[in-house]
């Protein structure tokens, strides 16, 4: 439990410094920021660049909000974070978000602003961009016309 608390408190400093370092990286204004923020083994759903994974993040007008911790591993070795962002002016900062995985590192990393942190972004490490989706649709037929078997249509649920 002490590791989780340590990671949580270290994470607060990291999360506070992350938006400016990540923005510098994403907008291309500071290439070294990418090296400081992303681990060399970064991979999210098979993509080795976060801008490949979420193309909205390539926009020069992207604005990042303060990340939040979604889940911390029981051993305190990594955490899932959610980063809210907007594209362009006039959109709410929480309009979009992406989630990724960060890990604790033994040697502190110095971000471009000078803040030293003990986490870096590694992504979810999945090899493929695959997902599964379920759906259900209710079909309600209001006509009284007979179908091919000379009986009225019947309401039904369609799942897939």
Short mmCIF file of N, CA and C in Angstrom, two decimals, residues 21-22 24-25 30-38 111-112:
data_model
loop_
_atom_site.label_atom_id
_atom_site.label_comp_id
_atom_site.label_asym_id
_atom_site.label_seq_id
_atom_site.Cartn_x
_atom_site.Cartn_y
_atom_site.Cartn_z
N UNK A 21 4.55 19.59 -21.20
CA UNK A 21 5.57 18.78 -21.87
C UNK A 21 4.96 18.01 -23.04
N UNK A 22 3.77 17.47 -22.83
CA UNK A 22 3.10 16.70 -23.88
C UNK A 22 2.67 17.61 -25.03
N UNK A 24 4.16 20.39 -25.96
CA UNK A 24 5.40 20.71 -26.71
C UNK A 24 5.76 19.59 -27.66
N UNK A 25 5.57 18.37 -27.21
CA UNK A 25 5.88 17.21 -28.05
C UNK A 25 4.89 17.09 -29.20
N UNK A 30 8.93 21.15 -29.62
CA UNK A 30 10.07 20.69 -28.83
C UNK A 30 10.20 19.18 -28.98
N UNK A 31 11.01 18.74 -29.93
CA UNK A 31 11.16 17.31 -30.21
C UNK A 31 11.74 16.55 -29.02
N UNK A 32 12.60 17.19 -28.23
CA UNK A 32 13.17 16.48 -27.08
C UNK A 32 12.12 16.21 -26.02
N UNK A 33 11.01 16.94 -26.04
CA UNK A 33 9.93 16.70 -25.09
C UNK A 33 9.36 15.30 -25.28
N UNK A 34 9.31 14.83 -26.51
CA UNK A 34 8.78 13.49 -26.78
C UNK A 34 9.65 12.43 -26.13
N UNK A 35 10.97 12.61 -26.20
CA UNK A 35 11.89 11.65 -25.60
C UNK A 35 11.73 11.64 -24.09
N UNK A 36 11.48 12.79 -23.49
CA UNK A 36 11.33 12.87 -22.04
C UNK A 36 10.00 12.30 -21.57
N UNK A 37 8.95 12.46 -22.35
CA UNK A 37 7.62 12.05 -21.94
C UNK A 37 7.32 10.59 -22.26
N UNK A 38 7.74 10.13 -23.45
CA UNK A 38 7.41 8.78 -23.90
C UNK A 38 8.58 7.83 -23.71
N UNK A 111 11.68 16.72 -17.21
CA UNK A 111 10.85 17.23 -18.30
C UNK A 111 11.44 18.55 -18.79
N UNK A 112 11.07 18.99 -20.01
CA UNK A 112 11.62 20.23 -20.56
C UNK A 112 11.49 21.45 -19.65
#
